Amino acid sequence: MWVLFRWHAWPAGALYHKLGVPADPFEPLHGTWKALQPKPFRMIHTDLHRKSMIIRNGRTVFLDWELALYGDPVCDGAIHLHKMGYWPEEHRQFLTAWAAAEPEALCGNWEHDLEVYLVHEKIKSAVLDTVRYAKVIAEGTRTADHEQRLVHSLTDKLAAAAPLWGQKTSVDAAQVDAALRTRHDQPECRTAGT
C-alpha cells in the first residue's frame, strides 16, 4: 500500500496536504503487521460487500472474484465490515454469525488482528478515494448530486482516519469539495532533496 501511496503522492501531494493526509498516512500501522497471529491461509475474496453478493432462497453466491488472493480470512472479514458500514449491533451480529459458521477462521487472538485490518482499511479508503474522487470530479461526467455524494463520502472517510493520524479535527465537506475541484495534475515545485 505504501508504494501505491508514494506513486500518487507526487501529483496529488497538494491535494493530500489540503485534506490533512499526513506524509506517512500508514504510520499508525508501523509494527502492527508483525503482531498478527499466524492462521491457516485460504482463498479470500477481498471485496465482499452488498454489490458482490446475490442472496436467494437462503443461499448466498459471491460475485466479482478478480481481487481474490490467498490470505488471512480475518482480513476478508475486516474488508467486509469496513465496506458495509454496519451499525454496532449489526457488526456484533455479523461477528457472532461468522464465528459460528467458520470457527477455524477465527483462531488465536483474531479480535486484535481484525482491529489492525480495520485500521488499514480506514486509512486505505481515505488515501485512495482522495485520488479516485478527484479524478471522477475532474472528468465532469457525473451529476451534481453524484459529486456531492462523493464529497460527503470522502469527508466521512477522512474523519474516520483523522484520529488514527492523531488529528483532533478533520476537514469539513466544504473544504473537501473545494480541494477536489482544484486541479492537482501538475507536479508540485520541490526543493532539492525533497
mmCIF file of C-alpha atoms in Angstrom:
data_model
loop_
_atom_site.group_PDB
_atom_site.id
_atom_site.type_symbol
_atom_site.label_atom_id
_atom_site.label_comp_id
_atom_site.label_asym_id
_atom_site.label_seq_id
_atom_site.Cartn_x
_atom_site.Cartn_y
_atom_site.Cartn_z
ATOM 1 C CA MET A 1 0.000 0.000 0.000
ATOM 2 C CA TRP A 2 2.854 2.397 0.822
ATOM 3 C CA VAL A 3 4.231 2.013 -2.737
ATOM 4 C CA LEU A 4 0.821 2.873 -4.172
ATOM 5 C CA PHE A 5 0.546 5.905 -1.912
ATOM 6 C CA ARG A 6 4.025 7.130 -2.913
ATOM 7 C CA TRP A 7 3.087 6.724 -6.584
ATOM 8 C CA HIS A 8 0.086 9.000 -6.076
ATOM 9 C CA ALA A 9 1.803 11.355 -3.649
ATOM 10 C CA TRP A 10 3.801 13.314 -6.209
ATOM 11 C CA PRO A 11 0.947 14.514 -8.461
ATOM 12 C CA ALA A 12 -1.580 14.596 -5.621
ATOM 13 C CA GLY A 13 0.689 15.890 -2.856
ATOM 14 C CA ALA A 14 -1.017 19.287 -2.709
ATOM 15 C CA LEU A 15 -4.433 17.612 -2.586
ATOM 16 C CA TYR A 16 -3.357 15.339 0.257
ATOM 17 C CA HIS A 17 -1.917 18.319 2.116
ATOM 18 C CA LYS A 18 -5.163 20.325 1.788
ATOM 19 C CA LEU A 19 -7.168 17.412 3.115
ATOM 20 C CA GLY A 20 -4.911 16.705 6.096
ATOM 21 C CA VAL A 21 -3.478 13.415 4.837
ATOM 22 C CA PRO A 22 -0.072 13.145 6.555
ATOM 23 C CA ALA A 23 3.182 12.460 4.730
ATOM 24 C CA ASP A 24 3.129 8.878 6.052
ATOM 25 C CA PRO A 25 -0.566 8.024 6.385
ATOM 26 C CA PHE A 26 0.201 4.386 7.193
ATOM 27 C CA GLU A 27 2.453 5.294 10.142
ATOM 28 C CA PRO A 28 -0.200 4.130 12.677
ATOM 29 C CA LEU A 29 0.284 0.619 11.290
ATOM 30 C CA HIS A 30 4.080 0.524 11.605
ATOM 31 C CA GLY A 31 4.976 -2.543 13.643
ATOM 32 C CA THR A 32 1.405 -3.858 13.860
ATOM 33 C CA TRP A 33 1.746 -6.337 10.993
ATOM 34 C CA LYS A 34 4.420 -8.294 12.889
ATOM 35 C CA ALA A 35 1.977 -8.773 15.771
ATOM 36 C CA LEU A 36 -0.645 -10.524 13.610
ATOM 37 C CA GLN A 37 -1.347 -14.097 14.698
ATOM 38 C CA PRO A 38 -0.422 -16.931 12.316
ATOM 39 C CA LYS A 39 -3.522 -18.515 10.832
ATOM 40 C CA PRO A 40 -4.230 -21.059 8.122
ATOM 41 C CA PHE A 41 -4.481 -19.066 4.893
ATOM 42 C CA ARG A 42 -7.125 -19.790 2.284
ATOM 43 C CA MET A 43 -8.726 -18.190 -0.750
ATOM 44 C CA ILE A 44 -10.233 -14.849 0.244
ATOM 45 C CA HIS A 45 -12.419 -12.520 -1.815
ATOM 46 C CA THR A 46 -11.066 -9.110 -0.583
ATOM 47 C CA ASP A 47 -14.088 -7.166 -1.878
ATOM 48 C CA LEU A 48 -17.137 -8.549 -0.054
ATOM 49 C CA HIS A 49 -19.945 -6.025 0.066
ATOM 50 C CA ARG A 50 -23.610 -5.747 -0.924
ATOM 51 C CA LYS A 51 -22.952 -5.470 -4.640
ATOM 52 C CA SER A 52 -20.781 -8.586 -4.769
ATOM 53 C CA MET A 53 -23.425 -10.940 -3.324
ATOM 54 C CA ILE A 54 -26.644 -12.468 -4.560
ATOM 55 C CA ILE A 55 -28.834 -13.870 -1.805
ATOM 56 C CA ARG A 56 -31.728 -16.050 -2.864
ATOM 57 C CA ASN A 57 -33.648 -18.851 -1.138
ATOM 58 C CA GLY A 58 -31.302 -18.798 1.851
ATOM 59 C CA ARG A 59 -28.228 -19.240 -0.331
ATOM 60 C CA THR A 60 -25.516 -16.669 -0.996
ATOM 61 C CA VAL A 61 -23.465 -16.537 -4.192
ATOM 62 C CA PHE A 62 -20.377 -14.315 -4.266
ATOM 63 C CA LEU A 63 -19.521 -12.419 -7.454
ATOM 64 C CA ASP A 64 -16.525 -10.429 -8.720
ATOM 65 C CA TRP A 65 -13.564 -12.576 -7.716
ATOM 66 C CA GLU A 66 -10.968 -10.554 -9.686
ATOM 67 C CA LEU A 67 -9.304 -9.317 -6.458
ATOM 68 C CA ALA A 68 -9.217 -12.760 -4.815
ATOM 69 C CA LEU A 69 -5.993 -13.988 -3.258
ATOM 70 C CA TYR A 70 -4.617 -16.497 -0.814
ATOM 71 C CA GLY A 71 -4.611 -14.901 2.615
ATOM 72 C CA ASP A 72 -5.919 -14.393 6.113
ATOM 73 C CA PRO A 73 -9.706 -14.856 6.373
ATOM 74 C CA VAL A 74 -9.788 -12.233 9.154
ATOM 75 C CA CYS A 75 -8.608 -9.687 6.587
ATOM 76 C CA ASP A 76 -11.615 -10.620 4.432
ATOM 77 C CA GLY A 77 -13.923 -10.062 7.400
ATOM 78 C CA ALA A 78 -12.394 -6.655 8.103
ATOM 79 C CA ILE A 79 -12.779 -5.580 4.490
ATOM 80 C CA HIS A 80 -16.427 -6.672 4.583
ATOM 81 C CA LEU A 81 -17.114 -4.827 7.839
ATOM 82 C CA HIS A 82 -15.445 -1.670 6.563
ATOM 83 C CA LYS A 83 -17.279 -1.632 3.239
ATOM 84 C CA MET A 84 -20.668 -2.469 4.689
ATOM 85 C CA GLY A 85 -20.677 0.232 7.361
ATOM 86 C CA TYR A 86 -22.824 -1.772 9.746
ATOM 87 C CA TRP A 87 -24.387 -0.241 12.828
ATOM 88 C CA PRO A 88 -22.755 -1.504 16.069
ATOM 89 C CA GLU A 89 -25.430 -4.147 16.680
ATOM 90 C CA GLU A 90 -25.194 -5.393 13.071
ATOM 91 C CA HIS A 91 -21.402 -5.502 13.450
ATOM 92 C CA ARG A 92 -21.766 -7.716 16.539
ATOM 93 C CA GLN A 93 -24.342 -9.933 14.808
ATOM 94 C CA PHE A 94 -22.018 -10.399 11.832
ATOM 95 C CA LEU A 95 -19.105 -11.409 14.084
ATOM 96 C CA THR A 96 -21.303 -13.848 16.051
ATOM 97 C CA ALA A 97 -22.652 -15.459 12.868
ATOM 98 C CA TRP A 98 -19.181 -15.587 11.306
ATOM 99 C CA ALA A 99 -17.651 -17.226 14.395
ATOM 100 C CA ALA A 100 -20.402 -19.857 14.364
ATOM 101 C CA ALA A 101 -20.069 -20.517 10.624
ATOM 102 C CA GLU A 102 -16.264 -20.522 10.407
ATOM 103 C CA PRO A 103 -14.657 -21.255 13.784
ATOM 104 C CA GLU A 104 -11.413 -22.361 12.108
ATOM 105 C CA ALA A 105 -11.018 -18.915 10.515
ATOM 106 C CA LEU A 106 -11.241 -17.111 13.849
ATOM 107 C CA CYS A 107 -8.449 -18.663 15.842
ATOM 108 C CA GLY A 108 -5.897 -17.206 18.209
ATOM 109 C CA ASN A 109 -6.187 -13.510 19.005
ATOM 110 C CA TRP A 110 -8.286 -12.802 15.915
ATOM 111 C CA GLU A 111 -10.035 -9.796 17.525
ATOM 112 C CA HIS A 112 -6.695 -7.946 17.687
ATOM 113 C CA ASP A 113 -5.958 -8.834 14.071
ATOM 114 C CA LEU A 114 -9.408 -7.676 12.993
ATOM 115 C CA GLU A 115 -8.745 -4.256 14.541
ATOM 116 C CA VAL A 116 -5.381 -3.975 12.746
ATOM 117 C CA TYR A 117 -7.027 -4.790 9.427
ATOM 118 C CA LEU A 118 -9.862 -2.321 10.125
ATOM 119 C CA VAL A 119 -7.353 0.487 10.780
ATOM 120 C CA HIS A 120 -5.679 -0.383 7.494
ATOM 121 C CA GLU A 121 -8.998 -0.255 5.624
ATOM 122 C CA LYS A 122 -9.910 3.150 7.086
ATOM 123 C CA ILE A 123 -6.582 4.675 6.107
ATOM 124 C CA LYS A 124 -6.530 2.993 2.701
ATOM 125 C CA SER A 125 -10.019 4.297 1.876
ATOM 126 C CA ALA A 126 -9.097 7.871 2.773
ATOM 127 C CA VAL A 127 -5.857 7.770 0.771
ATOM 128 C CA LEU A 128 -7.096 6.012 -2.373
ATOM 129 C CA ASP A 129 -10.511 7.629 -2.576
ATOM 130 C CA THR A 130 -8.963 11.095 -2.337
ATOM 131 C CA VAL A 131 -7.281 10.461 -5.691
ATOM 132 C CA ARG A 132 -10.162 8.482 -7.199
ATOM 133 C CA TYR A 133 -12.834 11.047 -6.345
ATOM 134 C CA ALA A 134 -10.685 13.964 -7.550
ATOM 135 C CA LYS A 135 -10.307 12.205 -10.904
ATOM 136 C CA VAL A 136 -14.035 11.483 -11.151
ATOM 137 C CA ILE A 137 -14.943 15.096 -10.419
ATOM 138 C CA ALA A 138 -12.296 16.365 -12.860
ATOM 139 C CA GLU A 139 -13.886 14.258 -15.616
ATOM 140 C CA GLY A 140 -17.044 16.332 -15.262
ATOM 141 C CA THR A 141 -19.303 13.467 -16.355
ATOM 142 C CA ARG A 142 -21.258 12.968 -13.119
ATOM 143 C CA THR A 143 -24.339 14.771 -11.914
ATOM 144 C CA ALA A 144 -24.020 17.424 -9.212
ATOM 145 C CA ASP A 145 -25.879 15.078 -6.844
ATOM 146 C CA HIS A 146 -23.413 12.241 -7.502
ATOM 147 C CA GLU A 147 -20.460 14.587 -6.997
ATOM 148 C CA GLN A 148 -21.900 15.709 -3.651
ATOM 149 C CA ARG A 149 -22.260 12.072 -2.567
ATOM 150 C CA LEU A 150 -18.555 11.602 -3.344
ATOM 151 C CA VAL A 151 -17.674 14.735 -1.361
ATOM 152 C CA HIS A 152 -19.649 13.560 1.666
ATOM 153 C CA SER A 153 -18.278 10.034 1.399
ATOM 154 C CA LEU A 154 -14.693 11.314 1.352
ATOM 155 C CA THR A 155 -15.437 13.725 4.204
ATOM 156 C CA ASP A 156 -16.600 10.749 6.296
ATOM 157 C CA LYS A 157 -13.543 8.681 5.325
ATOM 158 C CA LEU A 158 -11.138 11.471 6.232
ATOM 159 C CA ALA A 159 -12.971 11.967 9.543
ATOM 160 C CA ALA A 160 -12.608 8.238 10.310
ATOM 161 C CA ALA A 161 -8.867 8.352 9.536
ATOM 162 C CA ALA A 162 -8.130 11.631 11.353
ATOM 163 C CA PRO A 163 -7.981 10.160 14.908
ATOM 164 C CA LEU A 164 -5.716 7.390 13.620
ATOM 165 C CA TRP A 165 -3.384 10.131 12.394
ATOM 166 C CA GLY A 166 -3.500 11.868 15.783
ATOM 167 C CA GLN A 167 -5.703 14.682 14.477
ATOM 168 C CA LYS A 168 -8.398 16.101 16.751
ATOM 169 C CA THR A 169 -10.382 17.588 13.871
ATOM 170 C CA SER A 170 -10.884 16.798 10.227
ATOM 171 C CA VAL A 171 -11.766 18.792 7.150
ATOM 172 C CA ASP A 172 -15.415 19.569 6.549
ATOM 173 C CA ALA A 173 -17.442 18.920 3.390
ATOM 174 C CA ALA A 174 -16.876 22.448 2.030
ATOM 175 C CA GLN A 175 -13.099 22.028 2.337
ATOM 176 C CA VAL A 176 -13.246 18.596 0.699
ATOM 177 C CA ASP A 177 -15.407 19.938 -2.125
ATOM 178 C CA ALA A 178 -13.023 22.846 -2.788
ATOM 179 C CA ALA A 179 -9.945 20.608 -2.684
ATOM 180 C CA LEU A 180 -11.425 18.008 -5.033
ATOM 181 C CA ARG A 181 -12.325 20.716 -7.552
ATOM 182 C CA THR A 182 -8.823 22.218 -7.583
ATOM 183 C CA ARG A 183 -6.628 20.971 -10.378
ATOM 184 C CA HIS A 184 -3.852 18.794 -8.939
ATOM 185 C CA ASP A 185 -2.443 17.115 -12.032
ATOM 186 C CA GLN A 186 0.636 19.346 -12.238
ATOM 187 C CA PRO A 187 3.703 18.308 -10.214
ATOM 188 C CA GLU A 188 4.411 20.362 -7.150
ATOM 189 C CA CYS A 189 7.522 22.520 -7.139
ATOM 190 C CA ARG A 190 10.070 20.733 -4.993
ATOM 191 C CA THR A 191 13.301 21.850 -3.460
ATOM 192 C CA ALA A 192 16.458 19.805 -3.812
ATOM 193 C CA GLY A 193 16.437 16.743 -1.626
ATOM 194 C CA THR A 194 12.655 16.518 -1.194
#
